[in-house]
Amino acid sequence: MSNVDGYTEKDKKADIHVLHSMGYAQELERRMSRFSNFAISFSIICILSGGINSLAQATSGAGGAAIGIGWPVGCLISGVFALAMAQIASAYPTAGGLYHWGSILGNRFTGWVTAWFNLLGLVTVLGAINVGTYYFFFGAFGPMIGWEDTITNRVIFLAVLTGLQALINHMGIGLTAKLTDFSGYLIFVTALVLAIVCLIAAPSYDFGRLFTFSNYSGEAGGNVWPSVSGWWVFLLGLLLPIYTITGYDASAHTSEETVKAAHHVPRGMVMSVVWSAVFGYIMLCSFVLMIPNMDDAAKQGWNVFFWAMDAQVNPTVKIILYLAIFVSQFLCGLATVTSVSRMIFAFSRDGGLPASKALSKVSPKFRTPVAAIWTGSVLAVLFVWFTSEITIAGASAYSIVVSCTVIFLFFSFAIPIALGLFAYGTKKWPTMGPWNVGRGLFSLFALLSIVSMVLIFVIGIQPPNDWALYITIGFLVLAAIVWFAFENRRFQGPPIGDVIAKRKAAIAAAEKAVGETG
């Protein structure tokens, strides 16, 4: 039995009882503390990954105001999703939470389509995170080691990186949690040190630039954004915080491995957003203050971080920071493998995927869904490899697909939230969990999430990401065809009602197979 957070035998039985009441066995191992649940979401958000690798969306957009004003606005948008999801997560603390919520609060179809939105989003975002890590490594260390950016080098780097992340996940949630706990502290410390270094290196403290609206769209910003109006370029810059502050659904995906899940999962979800927003703001504001000239910075486009660090920071200090950032980005990918594998595991145990029996199998030795871990990791590498080789209308297929990755993730958040707005207090959702903000506040957060989803979708499909509209529509059409032609008759969804009672023997057998004695 785990002794984290004063976890007692009574607590363990309570967690298992909740899981059994939803028709599932305790196959995974509860080794994650309250901090570990927070840390896995905080690690996936990783302000040292998205906040740095996508920085040009701000500096080559609305300039300083994109950080000084845009970052808090974007974080608030992400925050309302987290607050609404926390209420649901407390009532239904299961792995693959979004899929389960979409089914329980809606129906088999809404659960199924939520699962696919989340799964495709997670697999592609794992690829995108590790590609971002590759390009950070290339920018930080490539010139020193003579590294060339080729598709072959990129795919080999990605395969090694993702393979190592999968191997660590394979070996048990205990090791993974230790590393993501470390990642949490590393992100805190590195972000603060980077902020201090930037402030020391700043030529002056021109705080006014943080609230000065510019328009660096088009050539003035290295063509990061096409030429648009000042208000549009500010809205487009919101994608930096919105796209960075995501992945907090990892707290829900690891519910069955978290002690006192109904209490700790919602807190982990919300606090990962809060602290990422605060430390990200401190770090990025400090970086903007360090920039010698905002016009020159805008022209650098996607290279703005390395350009400013090269110009202003001591070379030795810079390399130390680069190493810490690289490790943080690696651990961000590690946590993402955990999240995607638990989604695959949860969807498969209800028969939602091909080869579901194999994908839902848990290793008795490591208590991890080994096949799900390696399947998600391989798919992420193959996604990057194949799409990097294909060009559509002059654009890389990789960039086209990634443009709608986070749209898919936010749709998977919004669907159960919207369903919860109507299901709250009905027979579909009669009992709230210990994290309960009340009907009024939940309804407010749910309505704000729906409005935010509309905003995210509208700005997420603007040029140069206009292909995201067609991909999303295409996915919905394909999903409808597959559902009505095949899955409507085959897929039963999560157990409900009498089905749960009939699974008692199967639950006991599954727990015995992995050595669960609770």
Short mmCIF file of C-alpha atoms in Angstrom, two decimals:
data_model
loop_
_atom_site.label_atom_id
_atom_site.label_comp_id
_atom_site.label_asym_id
_atom_site.label_seq_id
_atom_site.Cartn_x
_atom_site.Cartn_y
_atom_site.Cartn_z
CA MET A 1 0.00 0.00 0.00
CA SER A 2 1.25 3.48 -0.85
CA ASN A 3 2.15 5.71 2.13
CA VAL A 4 2.09 8.97 0.18
CA ASP A 5 0.05 11.85 1.62
CA GLY A 6 -0.84 9.76 4.69
CA TYR A 7 -2.71 7.32 2.48
CA THR A 8 -4.41 4.77 4.71
CA GLU A 9 -6.03 1.41 4.03
CA LYS A 10 -9.39 3.13 4.49
CA ASP A 11 -8.49 5.73 1.85
CA LYS A 12 -7.41 3.00 -0.55
CA LYS A 13 -10.65 1.08 -0.09
CA ALA A 14 -12.60 4.29 -0.70
CA ASP A 15 -10.70 4.95 -3.97
CA ILE A 16 -11.22 1.37 -5.14
CA HIS A 17 -14.90 1.48 -4.17
CA VAL A 18 -15.41 4.55 -6.38
CA LEU A 19 -13.67 2.79 -9.26
CA HIS A 20 -15.69 -0.40 -8.77
CA SER A 21 -18.90 1.66 -8.68
CA MET A 22 -18.09 2.77 -12.23
CA GLY A 23 -17.48 -0.82 -13.34
CA TYR A 24 -13.67 -0.84 -13.48
CA ALA A 25 -10.92 -2.83 -11.77
CA GLN A 26 -7.96 -1.37 -9.90
CA GLU A 27 -5.41 -2.66 -12.41
CA LEU A 28 -3.12 0.37 -12.36
CA GLU A 29 -1.14 1.12 -9.21
CA ARG A 30 -1.90 4.10 -6.96
CA ARG A 31 1.56 5.59 -6.43
CA MET A 32 0.93 9.26 -7.25
CA SER A 33 0.65 11.82 -4.47
CA ARG A 34 -1.25 15.10 -4.61
CA PHE A 35 1.93 16.85 -5.78
CA SER A 36 2.60 14.12 -8.37
CA ASN A 37 -0.85 14.59 -9.87
CA PHE A 38 -0.24 18.33 -10.04
CA ALA A 39 3.27 17.84 -11.41
CA ILE A 40 2.27 15.64 -14.34
CA SER A 41 -0.08 18.33 -15.66
CA PHE A 42 2.39 21.10 -14.82
CA SER A 43 5.07 19.15 -16.71
CA ILE A 44 2.91 18.75 -19.83
CA ILE A 45 1.93 22.42 -19.80
CA CYS A 46 5.67 23.18 -19.40
CA ILE A 47 6.03 26.94 -19.84
CA LEU A 48 9.66 26.21 -20.82
CA SER A 49 8.39 24.32 -23.87
CA GLY A 50 5.40 26.07 -25.42
CA GLY A 51 6.22 29.39 -23.79
CA ILE A 52 9.63 29.46 -25.48
CA ASN A 53 9.17 27.48 -28.69
CA SER A 54 6.02 29.42 -29.69
CA LEU A 55 7.16 32.81 -28.41
CA ALA A 56 7.14 34.35 -31.90
CA GLN A 57 3.34 34.18 -31.93
CA ALA A 58 3.56 37.13 -29.54
CA THR A 59 6.78 38.97 -30.40
CA SER A 60 6.05 38.81 -34.14
CA GLY A 61 2.40 39.64 -33.54
CA ALA A 62 1.13 42.34 -31.20
CA GLY A 63 4.57 42.78 -29.61
CA GLY A 64 4.91 43.47 -25.88
CA ALA A 65 1.17 43.71 -25.26
CA ALA A 66 0.77 40.13 -26.48
CA ILE A 67 2.65 39.14 -23.32
CA GLY A 68 1.76 41.88 -20.86
CA ILE A 69 -1.98 41.72 -21.62
CA GLY A 70 -2.43 38.70 -23.91
CA TRP A 71 -0.81 36.11 -21.64
CA PRO A 72 -3.18 36.71 -18.66
CA VAL A 73 -6.21 36.79 -20.99
CA GLY A 74 -5.22 33.51 -22.67
CA CYS A 75 -4.50 31.87 -19.30
CA LEU A 76 -7.95 32.89 -18.04
CA ILE A 77 -9.48 31.23 -21.10
CA SER A 78 -7.62 27.99 -20.36
CA GLY A 79 -8.44 28.38 -16.69
CA VAL A 80 -12.22 28.30 -17.11
CA PHE A 81 -11.92 24.93 -18.87
CA ALA A 82 -9.83 23.59 -15.99
CA LEU A 83 -12.31 24.83 -13.38
CA ALA A 84 -15.27 23.24 -15.18
CA MET A 85 -13.41 19.97 -15.78
CA ALA A 86 -12.32 19.83 -12.12
CA GLN A 87 -15.95 19.62 -11.00
CA ILE A 88 -16.57 16.63 -13.30
CA ALA A 89 -13.24 14.96 -12.49
CA SER A 90 -14.05 14.96 -8.78
CA ALA A 91 -17.29 13.08 -9.42
CA TYR A 92 -15.82 10.66 -12.00
CA PRO A 93 -12.10 10.09 -11.25
CA THR A 94 -11.20 7.57 -13.98
CA ALA A 95 -8.36 7.09 -16.44
CA GLY A 96 -9.33 8.46 -19.83
CA GLY A 97 -11.62 10.78 -17.92
CA LEU A 98 -12.79 12.90 -20.84
CA TYR A 99 -14.07 9.88 -22.76
CA HIS A 100 -15.84 8.54 -19.69
CA TRP A 101 -17.42 11.91 -18.88
CA GLY A 102 -18.57 12.37 -22.46
CA SER A 103 -20.31 8.99 -22.31
CA ILE A 104 -21.85 9.22 -18.84
CA LEU A 105 -23.05 12.82 -19.15
CA GLY A 106 -24.19 12.35 -22.74
CA ASN A 107 -24.43 9.08 -24.64
CA ARG A 108 -22.31 6.50 -26.40
CA PHE A 109 -21.75 8.72 -29.45
CA THR A 110 -20.68 11.82 -27.51
CA GLY A 111 -18.28 9.67 -25.48
CA TRP A 112 -16.90 8.02 -28.60
CA VAL A 113 -16.34 11.28 -30.49
CA THR A 114 -14.80 12.89 -27.37
CA ALA A 115 -12.40 9.95 -27.14
CA TRP A 116 -11.29 10.36 -30.74
CA PHE A 117 -10.87 14.14 -30.43
CA ASN A 118 -8.75 13.62 -27.31
CA LEU A 119 -6.80 10.66 -28.63
CA LEU A 120 -5.88 12.25 -31.97
CA GLY A 121 -5.02 15.47 -30.17
CA LEU A 122 -2.78 13.70 -27.66
CA VAL A 123 -0.91 11.58 -30.23
CA THR A 124 -0.23 14.56 -32.49
CA VAL A 125 0.63 16.88 -29.60
CA LEU A 126 3.17 14.29 -28.36
CA GLY A 127 4.78 14.44 -31.78
CA ALA A 128 4.62 18.25 -31.79
CA ILE A 129 6.12 18.56 -28.29
CA ASN A 130 9.07 16.37 -29.21
CA VAL A 131 9.53 18.16 -32.54
CA GLY A 132 9.64 21.38 -30.52
CA THR A 133 12.28 19.78 -28.29
CA TYR A 134 14.24 18.79 -31.39
CA TYR A 135 14.20 22.36 -32.72
CA PHE A 136 15.15 23.74 -29.32
CA PHE A 137 18.09 21.33 -29.20
CA PHE A 138 19.00 22.29 -32.76
CA GLY A 139 18.88 26.02 -31.99
CA ALA A 140 20.72 25.69 -28.67
CA PHE A 141 23.40 23.14 -29.49
CA GLY A 142 23.23 22.49 -33.24
CA PRO A 143 25.81 25.10 -34.28
CA MET A 144 28.29 23.76 -31.68
CA ILE A 145 28.11 20.16 -32.88
CA GLY A 146 27.61 20.83 -36.58
CA TRP A 147 24.07 19.42 -36.58
CA GLU A 148 22.07 19.80 -39.78
CA ASP A 149 18.29 20.04 -39.87
CA THR A 150 17.20 17.22 -42.17
CA ILE A 151 14.12 15.02 -42.07
CA THR A 152 16.34 12.01 -41.37
CA ASN A 153 18.06 13.68 -38.40
CA ARG A 154 14.71 14.93 -37.11
CA VAL A 155 13.04 11.51 -37.24
CA ILE A 156 16.03 9.69 -35.69
CA PHE A 157 16.21 12.26 -32.88
CA LEU A 158 12.47 11.96 -32.36
CA ALA A 159 12.53 8.16 -32.35
CA VAL A 160 15.31 8.03 -29.73
CA LEU A 161 13.68 10.71 -27.57
CA THR A 162 10.19 9.20 -27.71
CA GLY A 163 11.54 5.68 -27.25
CA LEU A 164 13.32 6.70 -24.05
CA GLN A 165 10.16 8.39 -22.78
CA ALA A 166 8.16 5.23 -23.54
CA LEU A 167 10.74 3.00 -21.84
CA ILE A 168 10.57 5.06 -18.64
CA ASN A 169 6.77 4.89 -18.70
CA HIS A 170 6.95 1.14 -19.33
CA MET A 171 8.91 0.65 -16.11
CA GLY A 172 6.16 1.86 -13.81
CA ILE A 173 4.28 4.92 -12.62
CA GLY A 174 6.61 5.15 -9.60
CA LEU A 175 9.63 6.08 -11.76
CA THR A 176 7.57 8.30 -14.03
CA ALA A 177 6.07 10.15 -11.06
CA LYS A 178 9.51 10.72 -9.51
CA LEU A 179 10.74 12.25 -12.76
CA THR A 180 7.67 14.42 -13.30
CA ASP A 181 7.89 15.53 -9.63
CA PHE A 182 11.48 16.56 -10.38
CA SER A 183 10.24 18.24 -13.55
CA GLY A 184 7.81 20.33 -11.52
CA TYR A 185 10.60 21.70 -9.34
CA LEU A 186 12.92 22.11 -12.33
CA ILE A 187 10.36 24.19 -14.23
CA PHE A 188 9.77 26.43 -11.20
CA VAL A 189 13.49 27.01 -10.61
CA THR A 190 14.52 27.37 -14.27
CA ALA A 191 11.71 29.82 -15.03
CA LEU A 192 12.72 31.97 -12.06
CA VAL A 193 16.42 31.83 -12.88
CA LEU A 194 15.70 32.68 -16.53
CA ALA A 195 13.58 35.63 -15.38
CA ILE A 196 16.35 36.89 -13.08
CA VAL A 197 18.99 36.50 -15.82
CA CYS A 198 16.79 38.40 -18.26
CA LEU A 199 16.22 41.22 -15.79
CA ILE A 200 19.95 41.47 -15.05
CA ALA A 201 20.74 41.52 -18.77
CA ALA A 202 17.98 44.00 -19.64
CA PRO A 203 19.33 47.27 -21.08
CA SER A 204 16.53 49.14 -19.29
CA TYR A 205 13.25 48.47 -17.53
CA ASP A 206 10.78 49.77 -20.06
CA PHE A 207 7.63 48.35 -18.47
CA GLY A 208 5.52 50.36 -20.87
CA ARG A 209 6.42 48.00 -23.72
CA LEU A 210 4.46 45.23 -21.95
CA PHE A 211 1.29 47.23 -22.58
CA THR A 212 2.16 48.71 -25.96
CA PHE A 213 0.19 47.32 -28.89
CA SER A 214 2.14 46.86 -32.12
CA ASN A 215 1.33 45.18 -35.40
CA TYR A 216 4.22 43.06 -36.63
CA SER A 217 2.12 40.88 -38.93
CA GLY A 218 3.53 40.24 -42.40
CA GLU A 219 7.15 41.00 -43.26
CA ALA A 220 7.66 43.16 -40.15
CA GLY A 221 7.34 39.99 -38.06
CA GLY A 222 9.22 37.58 -40.29
CA ASN A 223 5.89 36.38 -41.78
CA VAL A 224 4.96 34.45 -38.64
CA TRP A 225 1.47 35.85 -39.22
CA PRO A 226 0.06 37.12 -42.52
CA SER A 227 -0.73 40.84 -42.74
CA VAL A 228 -3.84 41.48 -40.63
CA SER A 229 -5.27 44.31 -38.53
CA GLY A 230 -3.93 45.18 -35.09
CA TRP A 231 -6.87 43.63 -33.25
CA TRP A 232 -6.64 40.42 -35.24
CA VAL A 233 -2.93 40.05 -34.60
CA PHE A 234 -3.59 40.47 -30.86
CA LEU A 235 -6.26 37.76 -30.97
CA LEU A 236 -3.91 35.47 -32.91
CA GLY A 237 -1.29 36.06 -30.22
CA LEU A 238 -3.67 34.57 -27.65
CA LEU A 239 -2.80 31.22 -29.18
CA LEU A 240 0.56 31.40 -27.34
CA PRO A 241 -0.93 31.12 -23.81
CA ILE A 242 -3.93 29.04 -24.91
CA TYR A 243 -1.78 26.48 -26.71
CA THR A 244 0.83 26.48 -23.93
CA ILE A 245 -1.65 26.15 -21.05
CA THR A 246 -3.18 22.86 -22.12
CA GLY A 247 -2.53 19.23 -21.21
CA TYR A 248 -3.96 19.58 -17.69
CA ASP A 249 -6.30 16.71 -18.55
CA ALA A 250 -3.29 14.54 -17.61
CA SER A 251 -4.42 14.87 -13.99
CA ALA A 252 -7.68 13.17 -14.97
CA HIS A 253 -5.97 10.53 -17.10
CA THR A 254 -3.89 9.44 -14.11
CA SER A 255 -6.86 9.38 -11.70
CA GLU A 256 -6.60 5.63 -11.14
CA GLU A 257 -2.97 6.01 -10.12
CA THR A 258 -3.53 8.96 -7.77
CA VAL A 259 -4.28 8.56 -4.08
CA LYS A 260 -7.52 10.21 -2.87
CA ALA A 261 -8.25 10.90 -6.53
CA ALA A 262 -11.61 12.61 -6.06
CA HIS A 263 -9.84 15.22 -3.90
CA HIS A 264 -6.43 15.52 -5.54
CA VAL A 265 -7.21 15.30 -9.26
CA PRO A 266 -9.32 18.48 -9.50
CA ARG A 267 -6.80 20.39 -7.40
CA GLY A 268 -3.92 19.16 -9.55
CA MET A 269 -5.74 20.22 -12.68
CA VAL A 270 -6.58 23.73 -11.50
CA MET A 271 -3.33 24.51 -9.69
CA SER A 272 -1.20 23.38 -12.64
CA VAL A 273 -2.92 26.09 -14.68
CA VAL A 274 -2.60 28.72 -11.93
CA TRP A 275 1.12 28.23 -11.31
CA SER A 276 1.93 27.89 -15.01
CA ALA A 277 0.12 31.16 -15.65
CA VAL A 278 1.95 32.99 -12.83
CA PHE A 279 5.46 31.70 -13.48
CA GLY A 280 5.00 31.94 -17.25
CA TYR A 281 4.00 35.57 -16.90
CA ILE A 282 7.02 36.41 -14.74
CA MET A 283 9.38 34.62 -17.14
CA LEU A 284 7.99 36.03 -20.39
CA CYS A 285 7.61 39.60 -19.11
CA SER A 286 11.25 39.49 -18.00
CA PHE A 287 12.26 38.22 -21.44
CA VAL A 288 10.39 41.03 -23.18
CA LEU A 289 12.11 43.58 -20.94
CA MET A 290 15.50 42.10 -21.93
CA ILE A 291 14.90 42.50 -25.66
CA PRO A 292 17.11 45.33 -26.97
CA ASN A 293 14.64 46.48 -29.62
CA MET A 294 11.12 45.14 -30.23
CA ASP A 295 11.19 45.93 -33.96
CA ASP A 296 14.40 43.94 -34.42
CA ALA A 297 13.02 41.11 -32.28
CA ALA A 298 9.89 40.87 -34.42
CA LYS A 299 11.98 40.44 -37.56
CA GLN A 300 13.66 37.36 -36.06
CA GLY A 301 10.41 35.38 -36.28
CA TRP A 302 10.71 31.93 -34.73
CA ASN A 303 14.36 32.52 -33.82
CA VAL A 304 13.62 35.35 -31.40
CA PHE A 305 14.50 33.46 -28.21
CA PHE A 306 17.97 32.40 -29.37
CA TRP A 307 18.61 35.80 -30.98
CA ALA A 308 17.91 37.67 -27.73
CA MET A 309 19.81 35.17 -25.56
CA ASP A 310 22.84 35.34 -27.85
CA ALA A 311 22.78 39.13 -27.79
CA GLN A 312 22.24 39.70 -24.07
CA VAL A 313 23.24 36.71 -21.93
CA ASN A 314 26.65 35.43 -20.80
CA PRO A 315 27.55 32.33 -22.92
CA THR A 316 28.19 30.04 -19.93
CA VAL A 317 24.97 31.06 -18.16
CA LYS A 318 23.12 30.65 -21.45
CA ILE A 319 24.33 27.05 -21.94
CA ILE A 320 23.36 26.10 -18.37
CA LEU A 321 19.88 27.51 -18.94
CA TYR A 322 19.62 25.72 -22.29
CA LEU A 323 20.46 22.39 -20.63
CA ALA A 324 17.81 22.90 -17.94
CA ILE A 325 15.22 23.90 -20.55
CA PHE A 326 16.07 20.88 -22.71
CA VAL A 327 15.64 18.48 -19.77
CA SER A 328 12.32 20.15 -18.91
CA GLN A 329 11.12 19.71 -22.48
CA PHE A 330 12.15 16.05 -22.46
CA LEU A 331 10.16 15.50 -19.27
CA CYS A 332 7.22 17.34 -20.83
CA GLY A 333 7.20 14.66 -23.53
CA LEU A 334 7.58 11.95 -20.88
CA ALA A 335 4.42 13.15 -19.11
CA THR A 336 2.58 13.34 -22.43
CA VAL A 337 3.37 9.68 -23.13
CA THR A 338 1.76 8.88 -19.77
CA SER A 339 -1.34 10.86 -20.68
CA VAL A 340 -1.81 9.41 -24.17
CA SER A 341 -1.22 5.84 -22.96
CA ARG A 342 -3.86 6.12 -20.24
CA MET A 343 -6.33 7.46 -22.79
CA ILE A 344 -5.61 4.50 -25.10
CA PHE A 345 -5.89 2.09 -22.16
CA ALA A 346 -9.20 3.51 -20.94
CA PHE A 347 -10.83 3.64 -24.37
CA SER A 348 -9.61 0.13 -25.16
CA ARG A 349 -10.92 -1.53 -22.00
CA ASP A 350 -14.39 -0.54 -23.24
CA GLY A 351 -13.66 -1.90 -26.71
CA GLY A 352 -13.23 1.48 -28.40
CA LEU A 353 -10.13 0.70 -30.48
CA PRO A 354 -8.88 -2.03 -32.81
CA ALA A 355 -6.94 -4.66 -30.85
CA SER A 356 -8.59 -3.36 -27.67
CA LYS A 357 -7.87 -6.53 -25.71
CA ALA A 358 -4.11 -6.12 -26.20
CA LEU A 359 -4.11 -2.34 -25.74
CA SER A 360 -5.98 -2.55 -22.43
CA LYS A 361 -3.70 -5.20 -20.94
CA VAL A 362 -1.77 -4.14 -17.84
CA SER A 363 1.65 -5.59 -17.04
CA PRO A 364 1.53 -7.51 -13.71
CA LYS A 365 5.18 -6.64 -13.12
CA PHE A 366 5.13 -2.91 -13.84
CA ARG A 367 1.39 -2.22 -13.40
CA THR A 368 1.41 -0.11 -16.57
CA PRO A 369 -0.50 -0.48 -19.88
CA VAL A 370 2.62 -1.47 -21.81
CA ALA A 371 1.02 -1.98 -25.24
CA ALA A 372 -0.79 1.36 -24.96
CA ILE A 373 2.45 3.14 -24.03
CA TRP A 374 4.39 1.84 -27.02
CA THR A 375 1.47 2.18 -29.44
CA GLY A 376 0.94 5.85 -28.62
CA SER A 377 4.68 6.54 -28.83
CA VAL A 378 5.14 4.77 -32.17
CA LEU A 379 2.10 6.51 -33.65
CA ALA A 380 3.50 9.91 -32.63
CA VAL A 381 6.83 9.21 -34.37
CA LEU A 382 5.14 7.82 -37.48
CA PHE A 383 2.85 10.84 -37.61
CA VAL A 384 5.82 13.23 -37.66
CA TRP A 385 7.76 11.11 -40.15
CA PHE A 386 5.01 10.65 -42.70
CA THR A 387 3.61 14.19 -42.54
CA SER A 388 7.10 15.69 -42.81
CA GLU A 389 7.54 13.93 -46.14
CA ILE A 390 4.27 15.22 -47.62
CA THR A 391 3.54 18.69 -48.99
CA ILE A 392 0.01 19.96 -49.64
CA ALA A 393 -0.51 23.22 -51.55
CA GLY A 394 3.06 24.26 -50.73
CA ALA A 395 2.72 23.61 -47.00
CA SER A 396 4.10 20.73 -44.95
CA ALA A 397 1.42 18.21 -44.03
CA TYR A 398 2.96 18.18 -40.56
CA SER A 399 2.29 21.89 -39.99
CA ILE A 400 -1.22 21.50 -41.44
CA VAL A 401 -2.13 18.69 -39.01
CA VAL A 402 -0.50 20.34 -35.99
CA SER A 403 -2.51 23.49 -36.67
CA CYS A 404 -5.64 21.68 -35.48
CA THR A 405 -4.09 19.53 -32.74
CA VAL A 406 -5.00 21.83 -29.88
CA ILE A 407 -8.41 22.56 -31.43
CA PHE A 408 -9.07 18.82 -31.15
CA LEU A 409 -7.92 18.80 -27.53
CA PHE A 410 -10.13 21.73 -26.58
CA PHE A 411 -13.11 20.15 -28.32
CA SER A 412 -12.52 17.06 -26.16
CA PHE A 413 -12.64 19.38 -23.12
CA ALA A 414 -15.68 21.33 -24.27
CA ILE A 415 -17.95 18.39 -25.14
CA PRO A 416 -18.19 16.88 -21.63
CA ILE A 417 -18.32 20.35 -20.08
CA ALA A 418 -21.29 21.31 -22.28
CA LEU A 419 -22.98 17.99 -21.52
CA GLY A 420 -22.35 18.54 -17.81
CA LEU A 421 -24.12 21.89 -17.98
CA PHE A 422 -27.35 20.06 -18.81
CA ALA A 423 -26.70 16.84 -16.87
CA TYR A 424 -25.86 18.54 -13.54
CA GLY A 425 -28.22 17.28 -10.85
CA THR A 426 -30.05 14.85 -13.14
CA LYS A 427 -29.94 11.04 -13.00
CA LYS A 428 -26.90 11.18 -15.30
CA TRP A 429 -24.97 13.24 -12.75
CA PRO A 430 -26.85 13.03 -9.46
CA THR A 431 -23.95 13.25 -7.02
CA MET A 432 -21.11 15.75 -6.91
CA GLY A 433 -17.60 14.87 -5.80
CA PRO A 434 -15.77 16.52 -2.87
CA TRP A 435 -14.58 19.32 -5.21
CA ASN A 436 -17.92 21.09 -5.61
CA VAL A 437 -18.19 24.76 -6.56
CA GLY A 438 -21.98 24.57 -6.73
CA ARG A 439 -24.46 24.75 -9.56
CA GLY A 440 -24.12 28.50 -10.12
CA LEU A 441 -20.33 28.66 -10.47
CA PHE A 442 -20.14 25.44 -12.47
CA SER A 443 -22.75 26.80 -14.90
CA LEU A 444 -20.74 30.03 -15.21
CA PHE A 445 -17.49 28.15 -15.90
CA ALA A 446 -19.25 25.85 -18.37
CA LEU A 447 -20.81 28.75 -20.30
CA LEU A 448 -17.48 30.60 -20.37
CA SER A 449 -15.80 27.40 -21.64
CA ILE A 450 -18.32 27.11 -24.49
CA VAL A 451 -17.80 30.77 -25.47
CA SER A 452 -14.03 30.27 -25.20
CA MET A 453 -14.24 27.20 -27.44
CA VAL A 454 -15.91 29.29 -30.12
CA LEU A 455 -13.15 31.91 -29.80
CA ILE A 456 -10.37 29.29 -29.91
CA PHE A 457 -11.89 27.70 -33.00
CA VAL A 458 -12.32 31.04 -34.81
CA ILE A 459 -8.77 32.26 -34.19
CA GLY A 460 -7.33 28.75 -34.60
CA ILE A 461 -8.52 28.47 -38.22
CA GLN A 462 -7.17 31.82 -39.40
CA PRO A 463 -4.28 31.93 -41.92
CA PRO A 464 -1.72 30.42 -41.85
CA ASN A 465 -3.74 27.75 -39.98
CA ASP A 466 -6.78 27.85 -42.28
CA TRP A 467 -6.38 24.15 -43.13
CA ALA A 468 -7.52 23.41 -39.57
CA LEU A 469 -11.11 24.26 -40.58
CA TYR A 470 -11.15 21.68 -43.35
CA ILE A 471 -9.46 19.02 -41.23
CA THR A 472 -11.96 19.52 -38.40
CA ILE A 473 -14.96 19.40 -40.74
CA GLY A 474 -13.47 16.36 -42.49
CA PHE A 475 -12.98 14.60 -39.18
CA LEU A 476 -16.56 15.26 -38.10
CA VAL A 477 -17.95 13.97 -41.42
CA LEU A 478 -15.75 10.87 -41.26
CA ALA A 479 -16.67 10.28 -37.61
CA ALA A 480 -20.38 10.47 -38.43
CA ILE A 481 -19.98 7.98 -41.28
CA VAL A 482 -17.95 5.53 -39.18
CA TRP A 483 -20.34 5.84 -36.25
CA PHE A 484 -23.57 5.22 -38.13
CA ALA A 485 -22.08 2.60 -40.47
CA PHE A 486 -20.16 0.57 -37.90
CA GLU A 487 -19.63 1.76 -34.34
CA ASN A 488 -23.25 2.49 -33.45
CA ARG A 489 -23.97 -1.23 -33.49
CA ARG A 490 -20.65 -2.43 -32.10
CA PHE A 491 -19.43 0.06 -29.47
CA GLN A 492 -21.21 -0.21 -26.12
CA GLY A 493 -19.36 2.51 -24.22
CA PRO A 494 -18.49 2.43 -20.51
CA PRO A 495 -20.48 0.16 -18.18
CA ILE A 496 -23.65 1.65 -16.75
CA GLY A 497 -26.59 0.39 -14.70
CA ASP A 498 -26.97 -3.39 -14.44
CA VAL A 499 -23.83 -3.96 -16.51
CA ILE A 500 -21.70 -2.70 -13.60
CA ALA A 501 -23.18 -5.25 -11.20
CA LYS A 502 -22.53 -8.05 -13.68
CA ARG A 503 -18.82 -7.17 -13.87
CA LYS A 504 -17.98 -8.04 -10.27
CA ALA A 505 -16.39 -11.36 -11.15
CA ALA A 506 -14.46 -9.87 -14.08
CA ILE A 507 -13.23 -7.02 -11.86
CA ALA A 508 -11.99 -9.45 -9.22
CA ALA A 509 -10.25 -11.57 -11.86
CA ALA A 510 -8.56 -8.53 -13.44
CA GLU A 511 -7.25 -7.34 -10.07
CA LYS A 512 -6.00 -10.81 -9.17
CA ALA A 513 -4.15 -11.04 -12.51
CA VAL A 514 -2.06 -7.95 -11.71
CA GLY A 515 -1.58 -8.75 -8.02
CA GLU A 516 -3.87 -6.06 -6.63
CA THR A 517 -4.69 -6.98 -3.04
CA GLY A 518 -6.90 -4.03 -2.11
#
